[in-house]
Coordinates of C-alpha atoms in Angstrom, one line a residue:
Chain Q
M1 CA 3.2 35.6 22.5
S2 CA 1.9 35.5 18.9
L3 CA 1.6 33.4 15.8
L4 CA 3.6 34.8 12.9
V5 CA 2.7 33.9 9.4
I6 CA 5.1 34.7 6.5
G7 CA 4.3 34.0 2.9
T8 CA 2.8 35.7 -0.2
V9 CA -0.1 38.1 -0.2
A10 CA -0.9 38.3 -3.9
F11 CA -3.3 38.2 -6.8
D12 CA -4.5 35.0 -8.5
A13 CA -6.5 34.5 -11.6
I14 CA -7.9 31.0 -11.6
E15 CA -9.7 28.8 -14.2
T16 CA -11.4 25.6 -13.2
P17 CA -13.9 23.4 -15.0
F18 CA -16.5 25.3 -13.1
G19 CA -15.6 28.8 -14.1
K20 CA -12.9 31.5 -14.0
T21 CA -12.0 34.5 -12.0
D22 CA -10.5 37.9 -12.7
K23 CA -7.6 38.9 -10.4
I24 CA -8.7 37.9 -6.9
V25 CA -6.7 38.1 -3.7
G26 CA -4.7 35.0 -2.8
G27 CA -1.3 34.0 -1.5
A28 CA 0.0 31.6 1.1
A29 CA 0.0 34.1 3.9
T30 CA -3.5 35.3 3.1
Y31 CA -5.0 31.8 3.3
A32 CA -2.9 30.7 6.3
S33 CA -3.4 33.8 8.4
L34 CA -7.2 33.8 7.8
A35 CA -7.4 30.1 8.7
A36 CA -5.3 30.6 11.9
S37 CA -7.5 33.5 12.9
Y38 CA -10.4 31.2 13.6
F39 CA -8.5 29.6 16.4
Y40 CA -6.0 32.2 17.7
N41 CA -6.5 35.9 18.2
N42 CA -2.9 37.1 17.9
V43 CA -1.9 36.4 14.4
K44 CA 0.7 38.6 12.6
I45 CA 1.8 38.6 9.0
V46 CA 5.0 39.5 7.3
A47 CA 4.5 39.9 3.5
V48 CA 4.9 42.4 0.7
V49 CA 2.5 43.8 -1.8
G50 CA 2.5 46.6 -4.4
D51 CA 0.4 49.8 -4.3
D52 CA -2.2 48.0 -6.5
F53 CA -3.3 46.0 -3.4
P54 CA -6.7 47.1 -2.2
Q55 CA -7.0 48.8 1.1
S56 CA -10.3 46.9 1.7
E57 CA -8.4 43.6 1.6
I58 CA -6.0 44.9 4.3
A59 CA -9.0 45.9 6.3
D60 CA -10.3 42.3 6.0
F61 CA -7.2 41.1 7.7
E62 CA -7.7 43.5 10.5
N63 CA -11.3 42.5 10.8
H64 CA -9.9 39.0 11.5
N65 CA -7.6 40.4 14.2
I66 CA -4.6 39.8 11.9
N67 CA -1.8 42.3 12.6
T68 CA -0.6 43.8 9.3
E69 CA 2.3 46.0 10.6
G70 CA 4.6 43.6 8.9
L71 CA 2.8 43.9 5.5
Q72 CA 5.1 46.0 3.4
I73 CA 3.4 48.2 0.7
K74 CA 5.8 49.1 -2.1
E75 CA 4.8 52.3 -3.8
G76 CA 5.0 52.3 -7.6
E77 CA 5.3 48.5 -7.7
K78 CA 2.9 45.7 -8.4
S79 CA 1.8 42.7 -6.2
F80 CA 2.9 39.2 -7.0
F81 CA 0.5 37.6 -9.6
W82 CA -0.1 34.0 -10.4
S83 CA -2.5 32.6 -12.9
G84 CA -3.4 28.9 -13.4
R85 CA -5.8 26.5 -15.0
Y86 CA -6.9 23.3 -13.2
H87 CA -7.6 20.1 -15.1
N88 CA -10.8 18.1 -14.8
D89 CA -9.4 16.0 -11.9
M90 CA -8.7 19.2 -9.9
N91 CA -5.4 17.6 -8.7
S92 CA -3.2 18.9 -11.5
R93 CA -2.9 22.3 -13.0
D94 CA -1.0 24.4 -15.5
T95 CA 0.6 27.7 -14.6
L96 CA -0.5 30.3 -17.2
A97 CA 1.5 33.2 -15.8
T98 CA 3.8 34.1 -12.9
E99 CA 4.8 37.7 -12.3
L100 CA 7.1 38.0 -9.3
N101 CA 6.9 41.9 -9.2
V102 CA 7.4 42.9 -5.5
L103 CA 8.4 39.4 -4.6
A104 CA 11.6 39.5 -6.7
D105 CA 13.6 41.3 -4.0
F106 CA 11.4 40.7 -0.9
D107 CA 13.3 41.5 2.3
P108 CA 11.2 40.1 5.2
I109 CA 11.5 42.8 7.8
I110 CA 10.3 41.7 11.3
P111 CA 8.7 44.6 13.2
E112 CA 9.9 44.9 16.8
A113 CA 6.4 44.1 18.1
Y114 CA 6.6 40.7 16.3
Q115 CA 9.6 39.5 18.4
D116 CA 7.1 37.8 20.8
C117 CA 6.5 35.2 18.1
E118 CA 6.1 31.7 19.7
Y119 CA 4.6 30.0 16.7
L120 CA 6.0 30.6 13.2
M121 CA 4.3 29.5 10.0
L122 CA 6.6 29.7 7.0
G123 CA 4.2 29.7 4.1
N124 CA 5.5 28.6 0.7
L125 CA 8.2 31.0 -0.4
T126 CA 11.9 31.1 -1.4
P127 CA 13.6 28.9 1.2
Q128 CA 16.2 31.7 1.6
V129 CA 13.6 34.2 2.7
Q130 CA 12.0 31.6 5.0
Q131 CA 15.4 31.1 6.6
T132 CA 16.0 34.8 6.9
V133 CA 12.9 35.1 9.0
I134 CA 14.0 32.4 11.4
K135 CA 17.4 34.2 11.8
R136 CA 15.8 37.6 12.4
L137 CA 13.8 36.3 15.4
K138 CA 15.8 36.9 18.5
N139 CA 14.2 33.9 20.3
R140 CA 13.7 30.7 18.5
P141 CA 9.9 30.1 18.3
K142 CA 8.5 27.2 20.2
L143 CA 7.2 25.7 17.0
I144 CA 8.2 26.3 13.4
V145 CA 6.0 24.9 10.6
M146 CA 7.3 25.1 7.1
D147 CA 5.4 24.6 3.9
T148 CA 7.2 24.3 0.5
M149 CA 6.8 22.9 -2.9
N150 CA 8.5 20.9 -5.7
F151 CA 9.5 24.2 -7.5
W152 CA 12.1 24.9 -4.8
M153 CA 13.3 21.3 -4.9
D154 CA 14.0 21.8 -8.6
I155 CA 15.8 25.2 -8.4
A156 CA 17.0 25.7 -4.9
L157 CA 17.5 22.3 -3.3
D158 CA 20.6 23.3 -1.2
D159 CA 18.8 26.3 0.3
L160 CA 15.7 24.2 0.9
L161 CA 17.6 21.5 2.7
E162 CA 19.4 24.0 4.9
T163 CA 16.0 25.6 5.8
I164 CA 14.3 22.2 6.4
K165 CA 17.0 21.5 9.0
M166 CA 15.8 24.5 11.1
V167 CA 12.1 23.6 11.4
D168 CA 9.9 21.3 13.5
V169 CA 7.2 20.4 11.1
L170 CA 7.4 20.1 7.3
T171 CA 4.2 20.0 5.2
I172 CA 4.5 18.8 1.6
N173 CA 2.4 16.7 -0.7
D174 CA 2.9 13.0 -1.6
A175 CA 4.7 13.7 -5.0
E176 CA 7.0 16.2 -3.2
A177 CA 7.8 13.7 -0.4
R178 CA 8.8 11.2 -3.1
Q179 CA 10.9 13.8 -4.9
L180 CA 12.6 15.1 -1.8
S181 CA 13.5 11.6 -0.5
G182 CA 13.9 9.6 -3.7
E183 CA 11.7 6.9 -2.3
Y184 CA 8.3 5.8 -3.7
S185 CA 6.9 4.3 -0.5
L186 CA 5.7 7.2 1.6
V187 CA 6.8 5.3 4.8
K188 CA 10.3 5.1 3.5
A189 CA 10.1 8.7 2.3
A190 CA 9.0 9.8 5.7
R191 CA 11.7 7.9 7.5
K192 CA 14.3 9.7 5.3
I193 CA 12.8 13.2 5.6
L194 CA 12.6 12.8 9.4
T195 CA 16.4 12.5 9.4
M196 CA 16.7 15.9 7.5
G197 CA 15.7 18.0 10.5
P198 CA 11.9 18.1 11.2
Q199 CA 10.5 16.0 14.0
Y200 CA 7.1 15.9 12.4
L201 CA 6.3 15.4 8.7
I202 CA 2.8 16.0 7.2
I203 CA 2.2 14.5 3.8
K204 CA -0.8 16.1 2.2
K205 CA -2.7 13.8 -0.2
G206 CA -5.5 16.2 -1.4
E207 CA -8.8 14.4 -1.7
H208 CA -7.2 11.4 0.1
G209 CA -6.4 13.2 3.3
A210 CA -3.1 13.6 5.1
L211 CA -0.5 11.5 6.9
L212 CA 1.4 12.7 10.0
F213 CA 4.7 11.0 10.7
H214 CA 6.6 11.4 14.0
E215 CA 9.3 9.0 15.3
D216 CA 7.8 5.5 14.6
K217 CA 4.2 6.8 14.8
V218 CA 1.8 7.5 12.0
F219 CA -1.6 9.1 11.9
S220 CA -3.9 9.0 8.9
A221 CA -6.4 11.9 8.6
P222 CA -9.3 11.6 6.1
A223 CA -10.4 14.3 3.7
L224 CA -14.1 15.1 3.7
P225 CA -15.6 13.6 0.5
L226 CA -17.2 16.6 -1.2
A227 CA -19.8 16.6 -3.9
E228 CA -18.2 19.7 -5.5
V229 CA -14.6 20.9 -5.4
F230 CA -14.9 24.4 -6.8
D231 CA -11.3 25.7 -6.5
P232 CA -8.4 23.9 -4.8
T233 CA -6.3 27.1 -4.7
G234 CA -5.1 27.8 -1.2
A235 CA -6.3 24.6 0.3
G236 CA -2.8 23.6 1.5
D237 CA -2.1 27.0 2.9
T238 CA -5.5 27.0 4.7
F239 CA -4.7 23.6 6.1
A240 CA -1.3 24.7 7.4
G241 CA -2.8 27.9 8.9
G242 CA -5.6 26.0 10.6
F243 CA -3.1 23.5 11.9
I244 CA -0.7 25.9 13.5
G245 CA -3.5 28.2 14.7
Y246 CA -5.1 25.3 16.6
L247 CA -1.7 24.4 18.1
A248 CA -1.1 28.0 19.2
K249 CA -4.5 27.9 20.8
V250 CA -4.0 24.7 22.8
G251 CA -0.4 25.8 23.5
S252 CA 1.1 22.4 23.9
I253 CA 3.0 20.4 21.3
N254 CA 2.6 16.6 21.3
F255 CA 1.4 13.9 18.9
N256 CA -2.2 13.9 20.1
N257 CA -2.5 17.6 19.7
M258 CA -0.9 17.4 16.3
K259 CA -3.5 14.8 15.2
N260 CA -6.3 17.1 16.3
A261 CA -4.6 20.1 14.6
I262 CA -4.6 18.2 11.4
I263 CA -8.3 17.6 11.7
F264 CA -9.0 21.3 12.3
G265 CA -6.7 22.2 9.4
S266 CA -8.5 19.7 7.2
A267 CA -11.8 21.1 8.2
L268 CA -10.9 24.6 7.2
A269 CA -9.3 23.4 3.9
S270 CA -12.6 21.6 3.1
F271 CA -14.3 25.0 3.3
C272 CA -11.6 26.7 1.2
V273 CA -12.3 24.6 -1.9
E274 CA -16.0 25.2 -1.9
K275 CA -15.7 28.7 -3.4
F276 CA -13.2 30.6 -5.5
G277 CA -10.3 32.2 -3.6
T278 CA -10.8 33.3 0.0
E279 CA -14.5 33.9 -0.3
K280 CA -15.5 31.0 1.9
I281 CA -12.8 31.1 4.5
K282 CA -13.2 34.9 5.1
N283 CA -16.8 34.5 6.2
L284 CA -17.1 31.5 8.5
T285 CA -18.7 31.4 11.9
Q286 CA -17.3 29.4 14.8
E287 CA -20.5 27.3 14.7
E288 CA -19.8 26.4 11.0
V289 CA -16.2 25.4 11.9
S290 CA -17.4 23.2 14.8
A291 CA -20.0 21.6 12.7
R292 CA -17.5 20.8 10.1
V293 CA -15.0 19.3 12.6
K294 CA -17.9 17.2 13.9
E295 CA -18.4 15.9 10.3
F296 CA -14.7 14.8 10.4
V297 CA -15.2 13.0 13.7
N298 CA -18.2 11.1 12.3
L299 CA -16.3 10.4 9.1
A300 CA -13.3 8.8 10.7
Q301 CA -14.4 7.4 14.1
F302 CA -15.1 3.7 14.7
E303 CA -15.2 1.6 17.9
I304 CA -13.4 -1.7 18.0
E305 CA -12.9 -3.5 21.3
L306 CA -10.0 -6.0 21.1
Chain I
M1 CA -26.1 -20.9 9.0
S2 CA -23.1 -20.4 6.9
L3 CA -21.1 -17.9 4.8
L4 CA -21.0 -18.9 1.1
V5 CA -18.2 -17.5 -1.1
I6 CA -18.4 -17.8 -4.8
G7 CA -15.6 -16.8 -7.2
T8 CA -12.6 -18.1 -9.0
V9 CA -10.1 -20.6 -7.6
A10 CA -7.3 -20.4 -10.1
F11 CA -3.6 -20.0 -11.0
D12 CA -1.8 -16.7 -11.3
A13 CA 1.6 -15.8 -12.5
I14 CA 2.7 -12.4 -11.2
E15 CA 5.4 -10.0 -12.0
T16 CA 6.1 -7.0 -9.8
P17 CA 9.1 -4.7 -9.5
F18 CA 10.2 -7.0 -6.6
G19 CA 10.2 -10.3 -8.5
K20 CA 8.1 -12.8 -10.3
T21 CA 6.3 -16.0 -9.6
D22 CA 5.6 -19.2 -11.5
K23 CA 2.0 -20.4 -11.5
I24 CA 0.8 -19.9 -8.0
V25 CA -2.7 -20.4 -6.5
G26 CA -4.9 -17.4 -6.6
G27 CA -8.5 -16.4 -7.4
A28 CA -11.2 -14.3 -5.8
A29 CA -12.8 -17.2 -3.9
T30 CA -9.4 -18.4 -2.6
Y31 CA -8.5 -15.0 -1.1
A32 CA -12.0 -14.2 0.2
S33 CA -12.6 -17.5 1.8
L34 CA -9.2 -17.7 3.5
A35 CA -9.7 -14.1 4.8
A36 CA -13.3 -14.9 6.1
S37 CA -12.0 -18.0 7.8
Y38 CA -10.1 -15.9 10.4
F39 CA -13.4 -14.6 11.7
Y40 CA -16.1 -17.2 11.0
N41 CA -15.8 -21.0 11.2
N42 CA -18.5 -22.0 8.7
V43 CA -17.3 -20.8 5.3
K44 CA -18.2 -22.7 2.2
I45 CA -17.0 -22.2 -1.4
V46 CA -18.6 -22.7 -4.8
A47 CA -16.0 -22.6 -7.6
V48 CA -14.5 -24.7 -10.4
V49 CA -11.0 -26.0 -11.1
G50 CA -9.4 -28.4 -13.5
D51 CA -7.6 -31.6 -12.6
D52 CA -4.3 -29.7 -12.6
F53 CA -5.3 -28.1 -9.3
P54 CA -3.2 -29.6 -6.5
Q55 CA -4.9 -31.7 -3.8
S56 CA -2.6 -30.0 -1.2
E57 CA -4.2 -26.7 -1.9
I58 CA -7.7 -28.1 -1.4
A59 CA -6.4 -29.5 1.9
D60 CA -5.3 -26.0 2.8
F61 CA -8.9 -24.8 2.5
E62 CA -10.0 -27.6 4.7
N63 CA -7.3 -26.8 7.3
H64 CA -9.0 -23.4 7.4
N65 CA -12.4 -25.0 8.0
I66 CA -13.5 -24.0 4.6
N67 CA -16.1 -26.5 3.1
T68 CA -15.0 -27.5 -0.4
E69 CA -18.0 -29.7 -1.3
G70 CA -19.0 -27.0 -3.8
L71 CA -15.6 -26.9 -5.4
Q72 CA -16.1 -28.7 -8.8
I73 CA -13.1 -30.5 -10.2
K74 CA -13.3 -31.0 -14.0
E75 CA -11.4 -34.1 -15.1
G76 CA -9.3 -33.5 -18.2
E77 CA -9.7 -29.7 -18.0
K78 CA -7.4 -27.0 -16.8
S79 CA -8.0 -24.3 -14.1
F80 CA -8.5 -20.7 -14.9
F81 CA -5.1 -18.9 -15.4
W82 CA -4.3 -15.2 -15.2
S83 CA -0.9 -13.6 -15.7
G84 CA -0.1 -9.9 -15.1
R85 CA 2.7 -7.4 -14.6
Y86 CA 2.5 -4.6 -12.1
H87 CA 3.9 -1.2 -12.9
N88 CA 6.2 0.6 -10.5
D89 CA 3.4 2.4 -8.7
M90 CA 1.7 -1.0 -7.9
N91 CA -1.6 0.6 -8.7
S92 CA -1.7 -0.2 -12.4
R93 CA -1.0 -3.5 -14.2
D94 CA -0.9 -5.1 -17.6
T95 CA -2.6 -8.4 -18.2
L96 CA -0.2 -10.7 -20.0
A97 CA -2.5 -13.7 -20.3
T98 CA -6.0 -14.9 -19.5
E99 CA -7.0 -18.5 -20.1
L100 CA -10.6 -19.1 -19.1
N101 CA -10.4 -22.9 -19.3
V102 CA -12.9 -24.4 -16.8
L103 CA -14.4 -21.0 -16.2
A104 CA -15.7 -20.7 -19.8
D105 CA -18.8 -22.8 -19.0
F106 CA -18.9 -22.6 -15.2
D107 CA -22.3 -23.7 -13.8
P108 CA -22.3 -22.8 -10.1
I109 CA -24.0 -25.8 -8.5
I110 CA -25.1 -25.3 -4.9
P111 CA -24.8 -28.4 -2.8
E112 CA -27.9 -29.1 -0.7
A113 CA -25.9 -28.6 2.5
Y114 CA -25.1 -25.0 1.4
Q115 CA -28.8 -24.0 1.5
D116 CA -28.3 -22.7 5.1
C117 CA -26.3 -19.8 3.6
E118 CA -27.0 -16.6 5.5
Y119 CA -24.1 -14.5 4.2
L120 CA -23.2 -14.6 0.5
M121 CA -20.0 -13.2 -0.9
L122 CA -20.1 -12.9 -4.7
G123 CA -16.5 -12.6 -5.6
N124 CA -15.5 -11.0 -8.9
L125 CA -17.0 -13.2 -11.7
T126 CA -19.4 -13.0 -14.7
P127 CA -22.4 -11.1 -13.3
Q128 CA -24.7 -13.8 -14.9
V129 CA -23.0 -16.5 -12.8
Q130 CA -23.2 -14.3 -9.7
Q131 CA -26.9 -13.9 -10.3
T132 CA -27.5 -17.6 -10.9
V133 CA -26.1 -18.3 -7.4
I134 CA -28.6 -15.8 -5.8
K135 CA -31.4 -17.5 -7.7
R136 CA -30.4 -21.0 -6.7
L137 CA -30.5 -20.2 -3.0
K138 CA -34.0 -21.2 -1.7
N139 CA -33.9 -18.5 0.9
R140 CA -32.6 -15.0 0.2
P141 CA -29.4 -14.6 2.4
K142 CA -29.5 -12.0 5.1
L143 CA -26.6 -10.2 3.5
I144 CA -25.3 -10.3 -0.1
V145 CA -22.0 -8.6 -0.8
M146 CA -20.9 -8.3 -4.5
D147 CA -17.5 -7.5 -5.8
T148 CA -17.0 -6.7 -9.5
M149 CA -14.7 -4.9 -11.9
N150 CA -14.5 -2.5 -14.9
F151 CA -14.2 -5.5 -17.3
W152 CA -17.9 -6.4 -16.7
M153 CA -18.9 -2.8 -17.1
D154 CA -17.3 -2.8 -20.5
I155 CA -18.7 -6.1 -21.8
A156 CA -21.8 -7.1 -19.8
L157 CA -23.2 -3.9 -18.4
D158 CA -26.9 -4.9 -18.6
D159 CA -26.3 -8.2 -16.7
L160 CA -24.2 -6.3 -14.2
L161 CA -26.9 -3.7 -13.5
E162 CA -29.4 -6.5 -13.1
T163 CA -27.2 -8.3 -10.6
I164 CA -26.3 -5.1 -8.7
K165 CA -30.1 -4.6 -8.1
M166 CA -30.2 -7.9 -6.1
V167 CA -27.4 -7.2 -3.6
D168 CA -27.0 -5.3 -0.3
V169 CA -23.3 -4.2 -0.5
L170 CA -21.3 -3.4 -3.7
T171 CA -17.5 -3.1 -3.5
I172 CA -15.7 -1.5 -6.4
N173 CA -12.7 0.8 -6.7
D174 CA -12.7 4.6 -7.3
A175 CA -12.2 4.4 -11.1
E176 CA -15.0 1.8 -11.4
A177 CA -17.4 3.9 -9.3
R178 CA -16.7 6.8 -11.7
Q179 CA -17.2 4.5 -14.7
L180 CA -20.4 3.0 -13.4
S181 CA -22.0 6.3 -12.4
G182 CA -20.6 8.6 -15.0
E183 CA -19.7 11.0 -12.2
Y184 CA -16.2 12.2 -11.3
S185 CA -17.0 13.2 -7.7
L186 CA -17.1 10.1 -5.6
V187 CA -19.9 11.6 -3.5
K188 CA -22.1 12.1 -6.5
A189 CA -21.0 8.7 -7.9
A190 CA -22.1 7.0 -4.6
R191 CA -25.4 8.8 -4.6
K192 CA -26.2 7.4 -8.0
I193 CA -25.0 3.9 -7.3
L194 CA -27.1 3.8 -4.1
T195 CA -30.1 4.2 -6.3
M196 CA -29.2 1.1 -8.4
G197 CA -30.0 -1.4 -5.7
P198 CA -27.4 -1.7 -3.0
Q199 CA -27.9 -0.1 0.4
Y200 CA -24.2 0.1 1.0
L201 CA -21.4 1.0 -1.3
I202 CA -17.8 0.5 -0.5
I203 CA -15.3 2.4 -2.8
K204 CA -11.8 0.9 -2.5
K205 CA -9.0 3.4 -3.0
G206 CA -6.0 1.0 -2.6
E207 CA -3.2 2.8 -0.7
H208 CA -5.6 5.6 0.2
G209 CA -8.1 3.3 2.1
A210 CA -11.8 2.9 1.5
L211 CA -15.0 4.9 1.7
L212 CA -18.3 3.4 2.9
F213 CA -21.5 5.1 1.8
H214 CA -25.0 4.4 3.2
E215 CA -28.0 6.7 3.0
D216 CA -26.5 10.1 3.8
K217 CA -23.7 8.7 5.9
V218 CA -20.1 8.2 4.9
F219 CA -17.1 6.6 6.6
S220 CA -13.5 6.9 5.6
A221 CA -11.2 4.0 6.5
P222 CA -7.5 4.5 6.2
A223 CA -5.1 2.1 4.6
L224 CA -2.0 1.1 6.6
P225 CA 1.0 2.9 5.2
L226 CA 3.4 0.1 4.3
A227 CA 7.2 0.4 3.7
E228 CA 6.9 -2.4 1.1
V229 CA 4.0 -3.5 -1.1
F230 CA 5.2 -6.8 -2.5
D231 CA 2.2 -8.0 -4.5
P232 CA -1.3 -6.3 -4.6
T233 CA -2.9 -9.4 -6.2
G234 CA -5.9 -10.5 -4.2
A235 CA -6.0 -7.5 -1.8
G236 CA -9.5 -6.5 -2.9
D237 CA -10.8 -10.1 -2.5
T238 CA -9.1 -10.5 0.9
F239 CA -10.7 -7.2 2.0
A240 CA -14.1 -8.4 0.9
G241 CA -13.7 -11.8 2.6
G242 CA -12.5 -10.2 5.9
F243 CA -15.4 -7.7 5.7
I244 CA -18.1 -10.3 5.3
G245 CA -16.4 -12.8 7.6
Y246 CA -16.5 -10.2 10.4
L247 CA -20.1 -9.4 9.8
A248 CA -21.0 -13.1 9.8
K249 CA -19.2 -13.4 13.1
V250 CA -21.0 -10.4 14.8
G251 CA -24.3 -11.4 13.1
S252 CA -25.9 -8.0 13.0
I253 CA -26.0 -5.6 10.1
N254 CA -25.7 -1.9 10.8
F255 CA -23.6 1.0 9.9
N256 CA -21.3 0.7 12.9
N257 CA -20.6 -3.0 12.4
M258 CA -20.0 -2.2 8.7
K259 CA -17.4 0.4 9.7
N260 CA -15.6 -2.2 11.9
A261 CA -15.9 -4.8 9.2
I262 CA -14.1 -2.5 6.8
I263 CA -11.3 -2.1 9.3
F264 CA -11.0 -5.9 9.8
G265 CA -11.1 -6.4 6.0
S266 CA -8.4 -3.7 5.5
A267 CA -6.2 -5.3 8.2
L268 CA -6.3 -8.6 6.3
A269 CA -5.7 -6.9 3.0
S270 CA -2.6 -5.2 4.5
F271 CA -1.2 -8.7 5.2
C272 CA -2.0 -10.0 1.7
V273 CA 0.2 -7.5 -0.1
E274 CA 3.2 -8.3 2.0
K275 CA 4.0 -11.5 0.2
F276 CA 3.3 -13.0 -3.2
G277 CA -0.1 -14.7 -3.6
T278 CA -1.8 -16.3 -0.6
E279 CA 1.5 -17.0 1.3
K280 CA 0.8 -14.5 4.0
I281 CA -2.9 -14.8 4.5
K282 CA -2.7 -18.6 4.7
N283 CA -0.5 -18.5 7.8
L284 CA -1.8 -15.8 10.2
T285 CA -2.5 -16.2 13.9
Q286 CA -5.4 -14.6 15.6
E287 CA -2.8 -12.6 17.6
E288 CA -1.2 -11.2 14.4
V289 CA -4.7 -10.2 13.2
S290 CA -5.6 -8.5 16.4
A291 CA -2.2 -6.7 16.6
R292 CA -2.8 -5.4 13.0
V293 CA -6.3 -4.2 13.8
K294 CA -4.8 -2.4 16.8
E295 CA -2.4 -0.6 14.4
F296 CA -5.4 0.6 12.4
V297 CA -7.0 1.9 15.6
N298 CA -3.9 3.8 16.4
L299 CA -3.6 5.0 12.8
A300 CA -7.0 6.5 12.6
Q301 CA -8.2 7.5 16.1
F302 CA -8.1 11.0 17.5
E303 CA -10.0 12.6 20.3
I304 CA -11.7 16.0 19.8
E305 CA -14.1 17.4 22.3
L306 CA -16.4 20.0 20.8

């Protein structure tokens, strides 16, 4: 029984109003697997890098008990690279460069030892590749969580819709929910998207928190108000990784556990944005995570007797 | 012991993507006093209208146990009129017309019977007039809540800052908090504003809920996700009225009661936007209000044991 994370392991170069980085390690699978590792000790990744990817970074995964057998290293090729500049509001950004490199023909090979996968996190990636992973697992996982983005709605909508049909939980942001459904109201958007396959929909709203929709139920999770948001890169991936990692730990899928999973995911995401790249979420203690979750409890809880 | 609401009682003409109205009754004091009346049965208003204001609307206040002795009716003059058009996102709007009329030289006279005021709601109005009301009360109320808007920051900042010094709770939206403080981060904005006088700051974020700041504490209240937002006019006033009405009812000012007051205010505001003008909040039952508050509890509550 394991939690499999698929997605990019890559280099980013990031500019924010607070500074800029050289090439640093990023990628959806990087953030999601690190986040999940705080809750669950059998996380495995499937991803691809070039021979430019530092061995020390692979060692960091292993230090977090993340199995890297499924991390393909392509000799003579380069890792995926993305570069972007955030605007002052930190909610919007311009892409300065995208170099697919090894990602251009990524074939997600699932090691035999990964066939015990019970929880599957499909990090943001070509929907076709996400789908291939589902098909290559001999047993359908107990829970499949899929993250995606507007880019795939623009250029691969049919593939995307086909993949969405196969998953249990979809995580997208508010603009993407509107684009995918054609509805402005998030309630109407959610109703439509819940007919497309997933039983659960999480709409991420950045500094405004997240909404969870399931059947006729809805849960609103706050985001922690932060004095400084240093770098939002990877926050969504970290959220998703913390979310599924918590569910893998508790081992039971229901609306109440999903609500808690969103709080744990949000807590990890709130750390992620406090430093550039993975710096913060690589070096957390369980005490720091618990204290942060407690902050969320204090932030959101109230007592009304009716 | 009473709750005094000061603000506009006026006419609005509203266009939204869902339709448009002729002149209908609106105004900050209208919405706030109606909202407060669901929780507290000794609400009094100070406002001014012209002789064009329908007697039936004044009777409606009285049907809600709202004392209208302080509602001045100026013979031969016209009531304040505002007309606006909402954009598709319902968060932004254009003002089409503003006719001050009776508001141009409004002198807020406090009837002697109003001197028992313990809770004072300063609805959005010229800061100078808000301040005059505070000064004309012989005893400083137990709680003064002030609503204002960016317009006064633009044209009457000094008066505004002087009035803010005199209040306990300030309610503004996120853009206004940024404008007033010069800080983009709402946490930093709140820290600054809490040095300007108020002990409590409520930042309203529309469809994203509201934040309450007090000392080093923060509370995040959700907004109810709605399938249809018909007309946002008056939602902020309704929120403020429900907020102070609930506090007047419980009679004790502390952070926990403030949190609950925000939930009750948010519940009433969620009704307000479901119809044009005051139609919905004029005709609620206590059962409907309780059921809506229960929806907020279900929306926001989770149980994490650490």
